[in-house]
Coordinates of C-alpha atoms and ligand atoms in Angstrom, one line a residue:
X1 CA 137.1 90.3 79.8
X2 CA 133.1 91.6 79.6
X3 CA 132.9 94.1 77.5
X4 CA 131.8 97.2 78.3
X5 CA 132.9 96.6 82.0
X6 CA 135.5 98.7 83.5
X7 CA 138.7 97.3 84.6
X8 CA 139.6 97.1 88.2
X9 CA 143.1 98.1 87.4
X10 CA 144.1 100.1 84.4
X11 CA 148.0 100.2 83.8
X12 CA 149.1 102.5 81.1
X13 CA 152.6 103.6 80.3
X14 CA 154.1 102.7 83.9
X15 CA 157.9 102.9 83.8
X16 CA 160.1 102.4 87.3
X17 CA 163.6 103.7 86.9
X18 CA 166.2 103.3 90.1
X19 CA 168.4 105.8 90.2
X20 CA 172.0 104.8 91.5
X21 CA 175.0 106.6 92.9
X22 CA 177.1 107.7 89.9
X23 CA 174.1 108.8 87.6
X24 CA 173.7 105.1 87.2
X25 CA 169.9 103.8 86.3
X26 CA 167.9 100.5 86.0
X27 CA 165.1 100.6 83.7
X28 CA 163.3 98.3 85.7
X29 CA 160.1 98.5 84.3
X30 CA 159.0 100.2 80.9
X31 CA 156.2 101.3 79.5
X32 CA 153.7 99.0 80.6
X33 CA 150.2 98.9 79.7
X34 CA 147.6 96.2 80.8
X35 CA 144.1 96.3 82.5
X36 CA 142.6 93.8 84.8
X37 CA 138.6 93.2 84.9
X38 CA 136.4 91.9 87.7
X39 CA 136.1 88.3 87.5
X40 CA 139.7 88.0 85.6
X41 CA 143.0 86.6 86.5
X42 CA 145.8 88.0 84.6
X43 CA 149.0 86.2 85.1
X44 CA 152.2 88.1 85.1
X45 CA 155.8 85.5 84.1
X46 CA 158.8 85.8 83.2
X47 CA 162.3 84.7 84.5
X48 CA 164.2 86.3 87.5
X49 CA 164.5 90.0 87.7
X50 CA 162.6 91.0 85.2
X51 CA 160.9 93.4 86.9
X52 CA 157.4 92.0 87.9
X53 CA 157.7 92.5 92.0
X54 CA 159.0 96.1 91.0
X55 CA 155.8 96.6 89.0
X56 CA 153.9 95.2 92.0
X57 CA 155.8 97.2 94.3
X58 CA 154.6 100.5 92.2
X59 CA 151.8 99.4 92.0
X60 CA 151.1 99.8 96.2
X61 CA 153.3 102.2 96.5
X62 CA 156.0 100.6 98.3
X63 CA 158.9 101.7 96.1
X64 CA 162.2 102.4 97.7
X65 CA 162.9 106.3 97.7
X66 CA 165.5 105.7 94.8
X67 CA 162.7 104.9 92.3
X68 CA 160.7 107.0 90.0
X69 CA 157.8 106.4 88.2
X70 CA 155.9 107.4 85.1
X71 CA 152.6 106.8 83.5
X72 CA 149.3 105.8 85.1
X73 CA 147.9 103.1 87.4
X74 CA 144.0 103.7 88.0
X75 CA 142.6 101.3 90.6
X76 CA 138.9 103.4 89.5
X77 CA 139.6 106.9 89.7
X78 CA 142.7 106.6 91.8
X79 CA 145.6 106.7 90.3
X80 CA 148.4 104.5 92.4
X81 CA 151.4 105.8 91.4
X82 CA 150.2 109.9 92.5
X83 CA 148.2 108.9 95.4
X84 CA 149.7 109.6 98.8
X85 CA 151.0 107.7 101.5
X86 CA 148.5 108.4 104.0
X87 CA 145.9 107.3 100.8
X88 CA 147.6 104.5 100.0
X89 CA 148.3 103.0 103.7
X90 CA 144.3 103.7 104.8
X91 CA 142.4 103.1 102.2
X92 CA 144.4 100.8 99.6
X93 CA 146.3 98.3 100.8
X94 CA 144.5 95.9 102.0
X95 CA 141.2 97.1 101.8
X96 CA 141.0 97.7 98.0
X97 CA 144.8 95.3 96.9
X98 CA 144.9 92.5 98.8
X99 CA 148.6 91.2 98.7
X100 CA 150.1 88.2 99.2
X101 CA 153.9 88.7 99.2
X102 CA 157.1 87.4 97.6
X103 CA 159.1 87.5 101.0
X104 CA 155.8 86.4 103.2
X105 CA 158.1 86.4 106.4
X106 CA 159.5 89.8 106.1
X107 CA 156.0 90.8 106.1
X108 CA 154.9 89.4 109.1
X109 CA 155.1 91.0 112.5
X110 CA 158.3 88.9 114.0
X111 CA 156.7 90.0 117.7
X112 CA 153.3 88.3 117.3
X113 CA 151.7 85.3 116.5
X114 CA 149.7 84.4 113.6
X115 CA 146.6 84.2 115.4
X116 CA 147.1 87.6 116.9
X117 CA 147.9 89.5 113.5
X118 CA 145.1 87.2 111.9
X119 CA 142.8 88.7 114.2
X120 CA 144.0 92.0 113.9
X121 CA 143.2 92.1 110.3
X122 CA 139.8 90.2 110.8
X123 CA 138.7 93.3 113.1
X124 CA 140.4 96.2 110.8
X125 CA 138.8 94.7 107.6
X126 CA 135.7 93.2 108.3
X127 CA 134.3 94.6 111.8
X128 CA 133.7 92.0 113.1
X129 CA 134.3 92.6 117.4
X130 CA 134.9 90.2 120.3
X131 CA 137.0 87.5 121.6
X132 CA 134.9 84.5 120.5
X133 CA 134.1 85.9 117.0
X134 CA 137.4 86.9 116.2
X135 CA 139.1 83.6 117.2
X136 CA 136.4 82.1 115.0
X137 CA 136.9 84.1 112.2
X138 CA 140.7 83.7 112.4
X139 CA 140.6 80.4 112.4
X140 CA 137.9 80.5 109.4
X141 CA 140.8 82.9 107.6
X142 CA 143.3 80.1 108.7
X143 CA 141.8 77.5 106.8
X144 CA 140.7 79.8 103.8
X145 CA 144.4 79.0 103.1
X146 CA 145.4 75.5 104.0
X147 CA 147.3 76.9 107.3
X148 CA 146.7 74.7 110.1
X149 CA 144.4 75.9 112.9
X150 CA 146.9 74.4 115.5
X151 CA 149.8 76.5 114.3
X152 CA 147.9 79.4 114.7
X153 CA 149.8 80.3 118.1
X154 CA 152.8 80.4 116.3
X155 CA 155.3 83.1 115.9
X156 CA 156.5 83.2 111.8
X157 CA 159.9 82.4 112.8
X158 CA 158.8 79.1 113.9
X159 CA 156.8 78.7 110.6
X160 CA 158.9 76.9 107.5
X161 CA 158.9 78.8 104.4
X162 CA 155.9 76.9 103.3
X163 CA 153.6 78.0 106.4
X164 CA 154.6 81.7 106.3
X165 CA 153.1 81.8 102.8
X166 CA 149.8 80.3 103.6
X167 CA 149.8 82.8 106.7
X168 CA 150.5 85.2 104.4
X169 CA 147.6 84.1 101.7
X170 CA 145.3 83.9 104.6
X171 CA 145.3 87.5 105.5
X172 CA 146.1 88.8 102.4
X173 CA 142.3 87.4 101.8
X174 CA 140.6 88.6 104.8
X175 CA 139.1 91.4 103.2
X176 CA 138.1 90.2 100.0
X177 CA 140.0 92.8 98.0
X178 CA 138.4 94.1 94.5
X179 CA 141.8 92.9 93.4
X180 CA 144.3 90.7 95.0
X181 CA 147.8 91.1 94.0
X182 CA 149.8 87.8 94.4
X183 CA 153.0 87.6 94.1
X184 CA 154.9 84.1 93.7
X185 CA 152.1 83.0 95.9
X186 CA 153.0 79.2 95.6
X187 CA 156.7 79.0 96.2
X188 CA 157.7 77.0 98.8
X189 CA 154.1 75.1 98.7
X190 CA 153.9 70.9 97.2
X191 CA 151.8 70.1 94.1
X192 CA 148.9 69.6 96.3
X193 CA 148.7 73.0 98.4
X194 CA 149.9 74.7 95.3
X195 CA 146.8 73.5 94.0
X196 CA 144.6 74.3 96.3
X197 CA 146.5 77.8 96.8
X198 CA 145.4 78.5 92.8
X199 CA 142.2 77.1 93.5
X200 CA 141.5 79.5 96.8
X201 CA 142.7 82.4 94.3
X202 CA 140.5 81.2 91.8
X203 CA 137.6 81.4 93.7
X204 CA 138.0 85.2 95.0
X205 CA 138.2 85.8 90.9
X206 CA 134.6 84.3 90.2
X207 CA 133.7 86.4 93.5
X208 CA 133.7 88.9 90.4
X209 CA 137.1 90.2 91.8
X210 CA 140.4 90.6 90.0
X211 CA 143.7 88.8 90.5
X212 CA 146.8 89.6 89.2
X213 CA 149.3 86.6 89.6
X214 CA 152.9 87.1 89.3
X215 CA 154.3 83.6 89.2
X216 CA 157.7 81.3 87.7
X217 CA 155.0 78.4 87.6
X218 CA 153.3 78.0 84.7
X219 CA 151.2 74.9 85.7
X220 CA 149.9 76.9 88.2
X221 CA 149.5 80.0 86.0
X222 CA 148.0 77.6 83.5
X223 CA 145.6 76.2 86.0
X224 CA 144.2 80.2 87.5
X225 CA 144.6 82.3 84.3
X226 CA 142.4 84.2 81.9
X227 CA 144.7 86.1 80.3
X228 CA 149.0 85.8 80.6
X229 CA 151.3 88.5 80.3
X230 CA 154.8 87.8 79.6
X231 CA 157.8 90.4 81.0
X232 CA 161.5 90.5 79.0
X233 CA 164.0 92.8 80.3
X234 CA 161.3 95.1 82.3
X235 CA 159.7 95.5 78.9
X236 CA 155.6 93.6 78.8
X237 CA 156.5 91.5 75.3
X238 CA 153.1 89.2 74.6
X239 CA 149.7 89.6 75.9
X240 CA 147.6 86.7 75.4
X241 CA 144.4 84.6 76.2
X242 CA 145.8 81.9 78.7
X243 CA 144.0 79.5 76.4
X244 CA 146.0 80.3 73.4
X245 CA 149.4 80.5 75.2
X246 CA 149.0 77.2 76.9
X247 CA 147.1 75.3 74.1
X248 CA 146.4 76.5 70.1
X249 CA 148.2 78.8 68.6
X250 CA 150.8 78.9 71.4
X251 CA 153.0 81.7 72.4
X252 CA 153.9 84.1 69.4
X253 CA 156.8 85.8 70.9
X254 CA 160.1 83.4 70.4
X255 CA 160.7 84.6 74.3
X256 CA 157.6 83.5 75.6
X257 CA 158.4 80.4 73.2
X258 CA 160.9 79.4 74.9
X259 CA 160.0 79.6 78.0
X260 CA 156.9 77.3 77.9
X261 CA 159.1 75.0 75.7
X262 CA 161.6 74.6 78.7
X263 CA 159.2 72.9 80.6
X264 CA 159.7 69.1 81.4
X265 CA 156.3 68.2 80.1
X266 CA 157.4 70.1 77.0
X267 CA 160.5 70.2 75.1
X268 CA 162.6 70.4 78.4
X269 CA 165.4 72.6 76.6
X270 CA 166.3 76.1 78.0
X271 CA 166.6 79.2 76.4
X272 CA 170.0 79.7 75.7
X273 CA 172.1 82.9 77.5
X274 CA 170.8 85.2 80.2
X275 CA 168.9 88.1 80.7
X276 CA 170.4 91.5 80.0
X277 CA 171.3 93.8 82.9
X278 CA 168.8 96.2 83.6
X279 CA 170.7 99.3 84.0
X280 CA 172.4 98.9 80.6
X281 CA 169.7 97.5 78.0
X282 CA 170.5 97.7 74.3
X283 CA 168.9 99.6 72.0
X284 CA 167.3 97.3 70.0
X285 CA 165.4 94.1 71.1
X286 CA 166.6 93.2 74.4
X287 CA 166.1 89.5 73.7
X288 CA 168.1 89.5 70.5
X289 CA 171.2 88.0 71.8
X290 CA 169.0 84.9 72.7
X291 CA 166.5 84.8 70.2
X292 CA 167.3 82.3 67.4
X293 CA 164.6 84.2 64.6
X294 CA 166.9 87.7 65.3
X295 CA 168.0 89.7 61.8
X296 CA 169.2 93.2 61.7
X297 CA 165.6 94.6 62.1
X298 CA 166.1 93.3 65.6
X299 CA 168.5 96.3 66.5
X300 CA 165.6 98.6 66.7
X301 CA 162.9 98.7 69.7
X302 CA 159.9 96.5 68.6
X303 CA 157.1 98.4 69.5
X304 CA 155.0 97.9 72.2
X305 CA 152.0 98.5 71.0
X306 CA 150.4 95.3 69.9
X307 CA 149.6 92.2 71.4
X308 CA 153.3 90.9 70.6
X309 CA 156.1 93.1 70.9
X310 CA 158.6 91.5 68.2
X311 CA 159.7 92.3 65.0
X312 CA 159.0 88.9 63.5
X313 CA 156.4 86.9 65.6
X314 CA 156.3 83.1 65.2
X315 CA 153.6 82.3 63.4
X316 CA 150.4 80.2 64.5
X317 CA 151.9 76.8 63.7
X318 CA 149.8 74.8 61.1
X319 CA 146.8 72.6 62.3
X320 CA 148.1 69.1 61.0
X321 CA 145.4 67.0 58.9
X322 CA 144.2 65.3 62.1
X323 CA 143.2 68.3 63.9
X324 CA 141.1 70.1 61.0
X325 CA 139.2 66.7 60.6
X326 CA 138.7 66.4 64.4
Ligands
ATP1 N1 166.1 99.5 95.1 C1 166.7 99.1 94.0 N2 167.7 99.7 93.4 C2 168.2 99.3 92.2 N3 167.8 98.2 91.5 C3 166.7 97.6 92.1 C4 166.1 97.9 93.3 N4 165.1 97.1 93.6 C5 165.1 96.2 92.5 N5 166.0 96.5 91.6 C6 166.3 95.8 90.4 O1 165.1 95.7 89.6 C7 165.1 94.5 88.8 C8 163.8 93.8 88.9 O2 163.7 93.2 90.2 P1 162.4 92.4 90.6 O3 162.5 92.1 92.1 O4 161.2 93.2 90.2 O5 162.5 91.1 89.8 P2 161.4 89.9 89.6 O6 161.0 89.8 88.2 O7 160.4 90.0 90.7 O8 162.4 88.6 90.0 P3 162.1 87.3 90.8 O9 161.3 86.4 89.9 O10 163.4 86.8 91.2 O11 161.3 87.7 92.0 C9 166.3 93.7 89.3 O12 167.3 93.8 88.4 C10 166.7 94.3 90.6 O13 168.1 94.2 90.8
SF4_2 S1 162.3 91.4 67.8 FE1 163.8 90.0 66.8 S2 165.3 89.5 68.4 FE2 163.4 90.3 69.4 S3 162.2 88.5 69.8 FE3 161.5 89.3 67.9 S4 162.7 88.2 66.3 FE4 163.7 87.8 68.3
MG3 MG1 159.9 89.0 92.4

């Protein structure tokens, strides 16, 4: 991050809980605190419902009425999680979050064909007016995101999973959002147009814009990221400069360990267990019934104030004789 520069999006302290019939609740997501500059991409993992598209739901204020939220989300002076629908739906999403969805197709307009919506965006976002210019900029927006010009006359449910997320990444980029909010945005995509995909996003964040990724693929989060945050149980457990995660020192958390280490190209061994259910999280460490480094310190909450939230982070490992001489 530039110093001295403020953050596109400061999160502090923002906690979802869902309230269910019976007095029941799921901590979805706790206490988290991040910020995302201009010109950054933060990368947001972790495995299934963790609570990452909640925190991106929050964050647009597209919650389900059952959800409550605490702490802060400034996109500049507005805070996110007070601001008002009306707020929100006119001046927000879209023209200052861009998002690219995890369900593109239940986001598109079933009715209409990509060309139609594509347009329709082009005109709200950017001005620009008649038939010719629009068709042209649609098709411009089209190939911003690898989606084929002559499938533009298509309705999504004629698209395959693949195609309905670059329609989606297309208009989600229309109007060059201070921050684009991304979530899963390569699923469904091959190697190539998942590269290109990261690439696209990587360009709107040396536009000086902010991106915040939420991804399950770490080559691709490895390829787009500045900075990688890591999400346990709801719960933000490492921060970390995407250079030291994927490279030297490595990931300090044993969670965040193990999940790089499952990858083919690395050790290719899971992390043992599952995930704890979100509506009834232990006290302690939420990882500990996984975690191989656990001791009885682990049945109190690590804090969550450093860059690592563990009671006993894994050390950097030791630079071997051939890599101090190099
Ligand atoms: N309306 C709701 N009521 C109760 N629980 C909910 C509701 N919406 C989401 N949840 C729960 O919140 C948790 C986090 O879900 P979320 O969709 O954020 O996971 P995720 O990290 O995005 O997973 P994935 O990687 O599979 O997309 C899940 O346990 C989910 O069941
Ligand atoms: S706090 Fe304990 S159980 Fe949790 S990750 Fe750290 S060492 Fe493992
Ligand atoms: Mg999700």
């Amino acid at each position: 991050m530039t110093p001295g520069r403020p953050p596109v999006l400061s999160v502090r302290g923002l906690s979802v809980r869902f309230l269910l019939p019976g007095g029941h609740r799921v901590a979805a997501v706790t206490d988290a605190h991040f910020d995302v500059a201009p010109g950054e991409c933060l990368a947001l993992i972790g495995e299934s419902g963790c609570g990452k598209s909640v925190l991106a739901s929050a964050l647009l204020g597209l919650l389900p009425a059952n959800a409550q939220t605490a702490g802060s989300a400034l996109l500049g002076d507005l805070d996110l999680l007070t601001a008002g629908e009306r707020t929100l739906a006119r001046t927000v999403r879209g023209r200052r979050i861009g998002l690219i969805p995890q369900s593109p197709a239940a986001h598109l307009t079933p009715v209409r064909t990509i060309r139609s919506q594509t347009e329709e965006v082009v005109a709200r976002l950017t001005g620009v007016r008649g038939r010719a210019a629009l068709r042209a900029a649609a098709e411009r927006a089209a190939e911003r995101a690898g989606f084929p010009t002559d499938h533009l006359d298509r309705h999504p449910h004629e698209l395959s999973g693949g195609l309905a997320q670059r329609a989606a990444t297309a208009l989600a980029l229309i109007g060059d959002a201070p921050l684009l909010l991304a979530d899963e945005p390569t699923t469904g995509l091959d190697r190539d147009l998942v590269d290109r995909t990261v690439d696209e996003l990587r360009r709107h964040v040396d536009a000086d814009r902010a991106l915040l990724m939420i991804t399950h693929d770490l080559a691709a989060a490895e390829r787009v990221a500045d900075r990688v945050a890591v999400m346990y149980a709801g719960r933000i457990v490492e921060l970390s400069e995407a250079d030291a995660f994927f490279g030297s020192p490595g990931p300090r958390h044993p969670y965040s360990r193990g999940l790089l280490e499952a990858l083919p190209e690395r050790s290719f061994l899971p992390i043992p267990g599952l995930p704890p259910e979100l509506g009834s999280l232990p006290d302690g460490c939420a990882f500990a019934p996984r975690c191989a480094h656990a001791t009885d310190i682990c049945t109190t909450l690590p804090p969550l104030t450093g860059p690592v939230a563990c009671h006993r982070p894994l050390p950097a490992p030791a630079r071997t004789p051939e890599a101090i001489r190099a």
